[in-house]
């Protein structure tokens, strides 16, 4: 098991956003987190990335219990837990290459070359545009950059928050292919998606969230065939 | 061919030429008044460049920079007056103490965003002014400190305007080069990333708050050194030199210089020192003009300059320079 979360609770002030959530992420799996708007998916990822403090719960990562007080993004990135946040958030006035360098910020410079090669192999489009300002990339290219930038941190666990947001169906398909490719290279992926059908199709396992609770979990296929769930929680057919 | 190119590498030669010209120029100035203005230009450039680090590069707008300038000036003057220590030590002490005050204020203040940070720094500046004004037993209150000793080197006191100009220019050069190296370091890149997108910077593993506070303290330290230079040049200081109005002026320099550009900050500091001197009779309207300028610049930020004819021309020029540079370096990177 790469990551084991038990009874995690997160608050925004008085608002209880994550309720006693438990989940497991195995080595080299794609685990999908799905749920309607405001279900708490992004909050869960941000908590695991150390951007919001958790109030209680247990997080075990690679057989090491992480103390909640010490879950700070810089430490987690160094341990190999990296999040590509919702809405891409590339640095618009830095070049593509400098954006990628920012992603490798916590690592020694001599290790960067391998990561650059990996990212440019996965996304040849980024290699073509390495000198371009990131803010002038198309939405799809920015998404590739956001994923590439996260990969520059050499994550063991890559958390992607809605990578298909605002992409055309064709590009969405392409992104999901790339996500599988990244997994096949040995990176575990925790994937948050609105696009439930596509996400579950590539996921080994999935969790369905509703107002801060896990209401259903299972293999991707199980969840896909449970049309009732899809209809009631996701509104898809 | 290759050798020729390297010899005429503009990027390397130009700064040296500029520095040489800078050091030769004072020899040609005989007018005491002009020398005086030039000393002020140097001091204000240090202020603008240091504020540029935190406000221009990192995007954390501070309207309290004059307070650190004041802390430095008073620290330096008081040490010199009471212990008779040589100026370089006073200068260092001023820098260190201002940086420490910056650390102390910056740690809580930089948790605030945008307008809240501005208000907080305005309040801090006022606080420092009131302390300088009312802590009479130490600062002599509104009477200020007088008879501050001149800097001495090898037993000889700096006396003439030209000597002062060389001294302040050298200090500016040191500060400028230090800040420039900071900007090109990993730390500098982090600051730019924080300005661009704090959340993204955090997810990269950058300790956003710590980086902001560090930049703030560095900026405060250099402002303190500028204060020391001022104190030992004017030989007299009082709390009115370090009021909030002056912070606004320094910020105007950074904004006018193009938020984040070091040469821009120096150019704007020069302009905003020379122009008011030239237009003395407009002095009454100076703050009005600065205020209007700040508003215009802030509004101007929202105009898509790249699409205007001016922006396109600038982009073409930049493109040409970049291409020239790339061919010069011949794909070295
Ligand atoms: N910074 C915040 N302060 C207060 N409440 C917040 C904050 N961010 C999110 N929330 C609340 O927490 C809940 C969960 O939000 P979250 O962003 O995690 O949802 P989500 O599942 O990612 O939704 P979406 O699919 O729309 O992105 C929502 O009710 C939201 O209003
Ligand atoms: Mg979300």
XYZ file of C-alpha atoms and ligand atoms in Angstrom:
602
model
C 0.000 0.000 0.000
C 1.427 3.385 -0.992
C -1.008 5.595 0.885
C -3.503 4.699 3.571
C -5.875 7.309 4.951
C -8.068 6.616 7.972
C -10.762 8.797 9.487
C -9.532 12.043 7.973
C -11.362 15.241 8.940
C -10.807 18.695 7.443
C -12.489 21.952 8.350
C -12.726 25.403 6.786
C -13.311 27.365 9.972
C -16.535 25.849 11.224
C -17.407 24.191 7.946
C -16.773 20.480 8.173
C -15.671 19.689 4.607
C -14.171 16.193 4.926
C -15.920 13.700 7.238
C -14.025 10.653 8.495
C -12.765 9.729 5.080
C -10.751 6.541 4.694
C -9.136 5.418 1.494
C -6.310 3.269 0.197
C -4.081 3.861 -2.760
C -1.957 0.913 -3.887
C 1.392 1.050 -5.665
C 1.095 1.796 -9.375
C -2.670 2.153 -9.278
C -4.918 4.797 -10.717
C -7.483 5.611 -8.057
C -10.385 7.816 -9.100
C -12.244 10.175 -6.770
C -15.595 11.179 -8.165
C -18.522 13.139 -6.839
C -20.688 16.129 -7.612
C -19.650 19.777 -7.241
C -18.792 20.705 -3.694
C -18.435 17.073 -2.610
C -15.003 17.846 -1.176
C -12.755 16.230 -3.771
C -10.434 19.182 -4.137
C -10.397 19.684 -0.391
C -9.317 16.087 0.104
C -6.469 16.457 -2.390
C -5.364 19.750 -0.876
C -5.337 18.174 2.563
C -3.213 15.288 1.331
C -0.909 17.759 -0.426
C -0.440 19.747 2.763
C -2.096 22.930 1.517
C -4.872 22.757 4.139
C -4.308 21.316 7.623
C -6.259 18.203 8.583
C -7.875 18.277 11.993
C -7.776 14.579 12.777
C -7.123 11.224 11.174
C -4.266 8.952 10.265
C -2.195 9.130 7.106
C 0.277 6.346 6.392
C 2.547 6.798 3.383
C 5.028 4.098 2.368
C 4.713 2.440 5.794
C 5.464 5.702 7.560
C 2.819 7.457 9.598
C 2.768 11.144 8.696
C 2.060 13.409 11.614
C -0.728 15.760 10.692
C 1.114 18.739 12.123
C 4.023 17.983 9.822
C 1.946 17.658 6.663
C 3.291 20.758 4.930
C 3.481 20.978 1.174
C 7.263 21.394 0.945
C 7.893 18.278 3.046
C 5.291 16.232 1.177
C 6.702 17.235 -2.213
C 10.118 16.059 -1.052
C 8.571 12.761 0.024
C 7.060 12.372 -3.422
C 3.441 13.475 -2.972
C 2.739 16.103 -5.618
C -0.523 17.717 -6.642
C -1.422 19.396 -9.909
C -4.073 21.808 -8.603
C -7.522 22.402 -10.032
C -7.616 24.910 -12.881
C -4.029 24.302 -14.085
C -2.494 27.337 -12.404
C 0.598 27.541 -14.547
C 2.831 30.582 -13.959
C 1.620 32.699 -16.883
C 4.628 34.977 -17.250
C 7.279 32.314 -16.928
C 8.327 30.293 -19.949
C 7.290 26.669 -20.310
C 10.788 25.601 -19.370
C 10.889 27.800 -16.278
C 7.495 26.491 -15.215
C 8.940 23.000 -15.381
C 11.989 24.126 -13.422
C 9.689 25.401 -10.704
C 8.227 21.923 -10.486
C 11.682 20.493 -9.830
C 12.341 23.122 -7.211
C 12.879 20.753 -4.279
C 15.281 18.468 -6.132
C 19.012 18.770 -6.794
C 19.792 20.209 -10.224
C 21.701 17.189 -11.491
C 18.520 15.105 -11.361
C 16.574 17.506 -13.551
C 17.743 16.224 -16.929
C 16.018 12.849 -16.585
C 12.771 14.496 -15.607
C 12.985 16.955 -18.491
C 13.472 14.064 -20.882
C 10.532 12.211 -19.408
C 8.207 15.214 -19.593
C 9.254 16.227 -23.097
C 8.821 12.622 -24.261
C 5.330 12.472 -22.818
C 4.403 15.915 -24.126
C 6.357 16.682 -27.308
C 4.205 19.779 -27.687
C 5.825 21.282 -24.598
C 9.281 20.658 -26.003
C 8.336 22.644 -29.100
C 7.169 25.524 -26.953
C 9.725 25.528 -24.207
C 10.591 29.191 -24.720
C 7.010 30.412 -24.878
C 5.253 32.217 -22.033
C 2.974 29.726 -20.319
C 0.095 32.211 -20.238
C -0.065 32.182 -24.028
C -0.463 28.405 -24.308
C -3.832 26.948 -25.224
C -5.940 25.437 -22.465
C -4.927 21.928 -23.413
C -1.255 22.795 -23.560
C -1.529 24.475 -20.170
C -3.011 21.299 -18.759
C -0.131 19.285 -20.186
C 2.235 21.801 -18.628
C 0.500 21.508 -15.258
C 0.862 17.727 -15.335
C 4.421 17.960 -16.637
C 5.342 20.441 -13.955
C 4.029 18.107 -11.272
C 6.039 15.239 -12.808
C 9.189 17.334 -12.513
C 8.952 16.793 -8.754
C 9.453 13.074 -9.480
C 6.352 12.039 -7.534
C 5.601 8.577 -6.226
C 2.030 9.722 -5.814
C 0.709 12.162 -8.383
C -2.586 13.813 -7.514
C -4.437 15.344 -10.445
C -7.397 17.629 -9.810
C -9.741 17.594 -12.817
C -7.182 17.316 -15.608
C -9.919 17.206 -18.252
C -11.519 20.475 -17.146
C -12.474 22.471 -20.205
C -10.829 20.204 -22.746
C -12.394 18.952 -25.982
C -13.492 15.281 -25.990
C -10.585 14.396 -28.231
C -8.016 16.016 -25.976
C -9.682 14.532 -22.897
C -9.198 11.099 -24.387
C -5.571 11.945 -25.085
C -5.026 13.147 -21.505
C -6.476 9.920 -20.111
C -4.178 7.926 -22.357
C -1.233 9.898 -21.040
C -2.354 9.339 -17.469
C -2.291 5.585 -18.086
C 1.114 5.939 -19.646
C 2.398 7.789 -16.582
C 1.015 5.036 -14.375
C 2.704 2.395 -16.523
C 5.984 4.210 -15.958
C 5.513 3.501 -12.272
C 3.836 6.599 -10.869
C 0.752 6.065 -8.739
C -2.107 8.406 -9.549
C -4.938 9.763 -7.448
C -7.321 11.273 -9.947
C -10.188 13.648 -9.234
C -12.618 13.893 -12.126
C -16.044 15.213 -13.053
C -15.813 13.113 -16.144
C -16.745 9.999 -14.144
C -17.181 7.516 -16.948
C -13.818 8.234 -18.525
C -12.086 8.301 -15.137
C -13.573 5.011 -13.952
C -12.727 3.395 -17.265
C -9.008 3.938 -16.697
C -9.039 3.597 -12.900
C -8.125 0.424 -11.015
C -10.350 1.522 -8.174
C -12.603 4.406 -7.338
C -14.300 6.231 -4.492
C -17.540 8.157 -4.735
C -17.745 11.234 -2.502
C -20.882 13.014 -1.382
C -20.854 16.086 0.876
C -17.580 15.100 2.449
C -18.344 11.381 2.919
C -17.243 8.335 0.979
C -20.542 6.745 -0.062
C -19.286 4.006 -2.339
C -16.064 2.385 -3.367
C -14.963 -0.475 -5.558
C -13.048 -1.317 -8.688
C -13.489 0.956 -11.643
C -15.591 -1.610 -13.415
C -17.884 -2.207 -10.450
C -18.590 1.478 -10.082
C -19.118 1.890 -13.805
C -21.712 -0.846 -13.883
C -23.535 0.581 -10.922
C -25.734 2.819 -13.038
C -27.727 3.790 -10.010
C -24.711 5.496 -8.521
C -23.851 7.248 -11.704
C -27.368 8.525 -12.075
C -27.966 9.675 -8.538
C -24.598 11.167 -7.699
C -23.198 12.197 -11.010
C -26.212 12.761 -13.197
C -24.654 10.904 -16.114
C -26.241 8.040 -17.961
C 35.262 34.932 -35.917
C 34.313 33.134 -32.751
C 36.823 35.198 -30.803
C 35.559 38.450 -32.255
C 32.064 37.625 -31.225
C 33.069 36.895 -27.686
C 35.103 40.070 -27.491
C 32.184 42.221 -28.561
C 29.672 40.408 -26.417
C 27.454 43.399 -25.669
C 25.880 41.812 -22.671
C 29.191 41.575 -20.882
C 30.791 44.805 -22.051
C 27.841 47.139 -21.568
C 27.629 46.960 -17.761
C 31.373 47.566 -17.513
C 31.141 50.579 -19.816
C 28.206 51.894 -17.829
C 30.068 51.487 -14.558
C 33.122 53.186 -16.015
C 31.014 56.079 -17.283
C 29.311 56.269 -13.920
C 32.602 56.601 -12.108
C 34.035 59.073 -14.608
C 31.000 61.356 -14.646
C 31.440 63.000 -11.207
C 34.835 64.319 -12.308
C 33.031 66.454 -14.870
C 30.511 67.833 -12.381
C 31.652 70.955 -10.602
C 28.308 72.384 -9.558
C 27.735 71.545 -5.884
C 23.985 71.529 -6.336
C 24.137 68.978 -9.141
C 26.424 66.774 -7.036
C 23.892 66.975 -4.225
C 21.048 65.857 -6.460
C 23.208 62.990 -7.701
C 23.861 61.798 -4.147
C 20.125 61.779 -3.535
C 19.573 59.892 -6.770
C 21.962 57.177 -5.516
C 20.295 56.934 -2.116
C 16.792 56.845 -3.563
C 17.874 54.260 -6.125
C 18.929 51.980 -3.282
C 15.505 52.467 -1.711
C 13.685 51.803 -4.974
C 15.756 48.727 -5.855
C 15.268 47.195 -2.431
C 11.518 47.832 -2.379
C 11.414 46.405 -5.891
C 12.494 43.040 -4.490
C 9.466 42.608 -2.271
C 6.849 44.724 -4.097
C 7.943 44.529 -7.712
C 9.356 41.031 -7.976
C 7.342 39.237 -5.305
C 4.169 41.331 -5.617
C 3.781 42.143 -1.918
C 3.004 45.844 -1.987
C 4.469 47.690 0.988
C 3.832 51.341 1.791
C 6.119 51.417 4.775
C 9.559 51.331 3.244
C 10.499 54.783 4.584
C 10.145 53.398 8.096
C 13.088 51.033 7.556
C 15.009 53.904 5.986
C 14.350 55.814 9.204
C 15.261 52.930 11.486
C 18.564 52.623 9.639
C 19.283 56.356 9.720
C 18.609 56.644 13.446
C 20.473 53.450 14.305
C 23.525 54.538 12.401
C 23.482 58.099 13.736
C 22.936 57.023 17.332
C 25.732 54.460 17.241
C 28.106 56.977 15.701
C 27.124 59.692 18.167
C 27.230 57.623 21.319
C 30.055 55.173 20.634
C 32.038 56.959 17.975
C 32.313 53.802 15.893
C 33.516 54.100 12.282
C 30.904 54.518 9.596
C 31.176 51.092 7.931
C 30.221 49.504 11.244
C 27.327 51.923 11.690
C 26.220 51.102 8.151
C 26.250 47.382 8.842
C 24.475 47.815 12.156
C 21.803 49.924 10.438
C 21.315 47.220 7.817
C 21.139 44.404 10.338
C 18.776 46.160 12.726
C 16.436 47.264 9.926
C 16.409 43.721 8.568
C 15.538 42.403 12.030
C 12.701 44.907 12.353
C 11.596 43.821 8.886
C 11.588 40.217 10.038
C 9.580 41.106 13.120
C 6.949 43.102 11.196
C 6.967 40.990 8.062
C 6.292 37.703 9.811
C 2.734 38.591 10.843
C 2.079 41.242 8.162
C 2.878 39.037 5.181
C 0.110 36.649 6.190
C -2.170 39.402 4.891
C -3.085 39.769 1.244
C -3.193 42.776 -1.079
C -4.924 45.795 0.395
C -4.717 44.514 3.949
C -0.959 44.295 3.692
C -0.813 47.844 2.324
C -2.861 49.197 5.238
C -0.748 47.270 7.714
C 2.497 48.694 6.347
C 1.052 52.221 6.295
C 0.213 51.769 9.971
C 3.704 50.498 10.691
C 5.263 53.524 9.048
C 3.130 55.834 11.179
C 4.081 53.850 14.275
C 7.777 54.282 13.569
C 7.302 58.003 12.960
C 5.488 58.383 16.287
C 8.207 56.473 18.130
C 10.916 58.651 16.592
C 8.895 61.714 17.507
C 8.024 60.794 21.074
C 10.930 58.758 22.386
C 12.633 62.038 23.153
C 15.264 60.701 25.544
C 16.843 58.699 22.728
C 15.819 60.315 19.461
C 15.516 63.910 20.721
C 12.041 63.938 19.212
C 11.145 66.671 16.720
C 14.509 68.374 17.195
C 16.179 65.443 15.519
C 19.792 64.350 15.744
C 22.497 66.837 14.853
C 26.256 66.787 14.441
C 26.305 63.291 13.026
C 29.951 62.534 12.208
C 31.081 62.282 8.610
C 32.348 58.940 7.331
C 36.126 58.644 7.696
C 38.458 56.465 5.728
C 42.070 56.038 6.879
C 41.710 58.993 9.186
C 40.394 61.342 6.508
C 36.799 62.541 6.685
C 34.654 62.450 3.551
C 34.003 66.080 2.862
C 33.250 67.244 -0.644
C 30.107 66.581 -2.609
C 32.112 64.593 -5.115
C 33.527 62.290 -2.451
C 30.041 61.716 -1.110
C 28.827 60.946 -4.596
C 31.528 58.311 -5.046
C 30.626 56.798 -1.693
C 26.890 56.643 -2.323
C 27.399 55.389 -5.880
C 29.591 52.581 -4.625
C 26.987 51.613 -2.072
C 24.345 51.640 -4.800
C 26.531 49.491 -7.028
C 27.056 46.923 -4.277
C 23.335 46.814 -3.447
C 22.427 46.618 -7.120
C 24.767 43.725 -7.869
C 23.664 41.854 -4.752
C 19.986 42.241 -5.609
C 20.645 41.287 -9.206
C 22.322 38.077 -8.110
C 19.420 37.385 -5.772
C 16.963 37.835 -8.645
C 18.853 35.351 -10.788
C 19.076 32.761 -8.031
C 16.623 30.039 -7.188
C 15.258 32.263 -4.437
C 14.577 34.996 -6.986
C 12.733 32.566 -9.216
C 10.621 31.521 -6.235
C 9.706 35.137 -5.547
C 8.549 35.592 -9.134
C 6.543 32.384 -8.936
C 4.865 33.597 -5.754
C 3.856 36.812 -7.481
C 2.449 34.837 -10.401
C 0.444 32.303 -8.420
C 0.789 31.700 -4.725
C -1.248 28.505 -4.657
C 0.702 26.939 -7.479
C 3.964 28.004 -5.845
C 2.883 26.283 -2.666
C 2.064 23.041 -4.463
C 5.580 23.095 -5.946
C 6.909 22.816 -2.411
C 7.921 26.465 -2.069
C 7.562 27.771 1.477
C 5.646 30.815 0.374
C 5.501 32.683 3.662
C 9.127 32.096 4.543
C 10.299 33.324 1.134
C 8.161 36.465 1.407
C 9.469 37.269 4.873
C 13.066 36.703 3.771
C 12.632 39.073 0.822
C 10.966 41.626 3.068
C 13.824 41.502 5.578
C 16.454 41.841 2.842
C 14.617 44.840 1.405
C 14.334 46.394 4.857
C 18.039 45.845 5.486
C 19.096 47.669 2.332
C 16.667 50.494 3.088
C 18.343 50.789 6.482
C 21.727 51.112 4.786
C 20.341 53.861 2.571
C 19.208 55.565 5.770
C 22.708 55.333 7.201
C 24.119 56.917 4.057
C 21.600 59.737 4.335
C 22.311 60.386 8.007
C 26.053 60.667 7.531
C 25.602 62.853 4.480
C 22.991 65.306 5.784
C 24.644 65.228 9.253
C 21.189 66.038 10.592
C 18.028 63.910 10.634
C 14.538 64.337 12.011
C 11.395 62.166 11.982
C 9.813 64.130 9.134
C 12.229 62.617 6.648
C 10.689 59.194 7.144
C 6.947 59.764 6.902
C 4.429 57.731 4.933
C 4.419 60.263 2.092
C 7.966 59.315 1.321
C 7.035 55.616 1.282
C 4.496 56.473 -1.377
C 7.233 58.184 -3.368
C 9.475 55.111 -3.184
C 6.601 52.903 -4.240
C 5.910 55.258 -7.158
C 9.489 54.716 -8.268
C 9.039 50.940 -8.258
C 5.720 51.145 -10.084
C 6.987 53.648 -12.621
C 10.081 51.517 -13.163
C 7.827 48.647 -14.174
C 7.321 46.433 -11.090
C 10.173 43.956 -10.993
C 12.706 45.668 -13.231
C 15.899 46.754 -11.472
C 17.167 49.136 -14.178
C 13.610 50.480 -14.283
C 13.696 51.216 -10.576
C 16.955 53.138 -10.904
C 15.681 55.073 -13.917
C 12.435 55.940 -12.144
C 14.273 56.943 -8.971
C 16.409 59.259 -11.079
C 13.408 60.747 -12.849
C 11.389 61.254 -9.703
C 14.325 62.942 -7.984
C 15.417 65.164 -10.847
C 12.008 66.263 -12.115
C 10.762 67.704 -8.800
C 14.070 69.537 -8.489
C 13.659 70.972 -11.968
C 10.045 71.933 -11.345
C 10.416 73.390 -7.886
C 7.343 75.576 -8.210
C 5.194 72.489 -8.745
C 6.313 71.049 -5.418
C 2.912 71.669 -3.915
C 1.337 69.297 -6.427
C 3.951 66.601 -6.178
C 1.960 64.149 -4.068
C -1.063 64.787 -6.280
C 0.976 63.946 -9.368
C 2.435 60.822 -7.726
C -1.013 59.699 -6.625
C -2.424 60.145 -10.108
C 0.534 58.320 -11.547
C 0.067 55.371 -9.195
C -3.613 55.149 -10.086
C -2.830 55.290 -13.813
C -0.179 52.607 -13.511
C -2.467 50.313 -11.519
C -5.294 50.804 -14.005
C -2.792 50.411 -16.810
C -1.953 46.956 -15.550
C -5.360 45.792 -16.721
C -4.927 47.107 -20.229
C -3.750 44.351 -22.590
C -0.653 46.254 -23.620
C 0.532 43.486 -25.903
C -2.318 44.232 -28.273
C -1.741 47.993 -28.496
C 0.549 49.393 -31.218
C 3.056 50.412 -28.530
C 3.080 46.931 -27.023
C 3.483 45.316 -30.428
C 6.413 47.548 -31.251
C 8.020 46.700 -27.917
C 7.444 43.010 -28.491
C 9.061 43.222 -31.919
C 12.046 44.982 -30.405
C 12.327 42.373 -27.665
C 12.079 39.623 -30.230
C 14.878 41.169 -32.255
C 17.144 41.536 -29.237
C 16.444 37.976 -28.200
C 17.227 36.607 -31.630
C 20.434 38.627 -31.697
C 21.413 37.252 -28.326
C 20.644 33.702 -29.264
C 22.789 33.877 -32.370
C 25.507 35.430 -30.263
C 25.470 32.573 -27.829
C 25.134 30.052 -30.589
C 22.886 27.652 -28.684
C 25.110 27.501 -25.653
C 22.150 26.945 -23.306
N -11.413 28.163 1.040
C -12.620 27.720 1.427
N -13.247 28.287 2.478
C -14.449 27.840 2.892
N -15.098 26.827 2.328
C -14.538 26.223 1.269
C -13.266 26.630 0.766
N -12.949 25.847 -0.288
C -13.976 24.991 -0.442
N -14.934 25.199 0.495
C -16.171 24.444 0.650
O -15.850 23.090 0.864
C -16.738 22.255 0.153
C -15.968 21.298 -0.734
O -15.306 22.045 -1.734
P -14.359 21.375 -2.816
O -13.686 22.469 -3.562
O -13.499 20.401 -2.140
O -15.390 20.644 -3.755
P -15.113 19.764 -5.047
O -15.628 18.412 -4.779
O -13.724 19.889 -5.491
O -16.064 20.477 -6.100
P -15.838 20.746 -7.672
O -16.126 19.487 -8.358
O -16.853 21.796 -7.988
O -14.454 21.216 -7.839
C -17.677 23.161 -0.605
O -18.885 23.215 0.104
C -16.981 24.489 -0.611
O -17.904 25.533 -0.572
Mg -12.758 20.697 -7.088
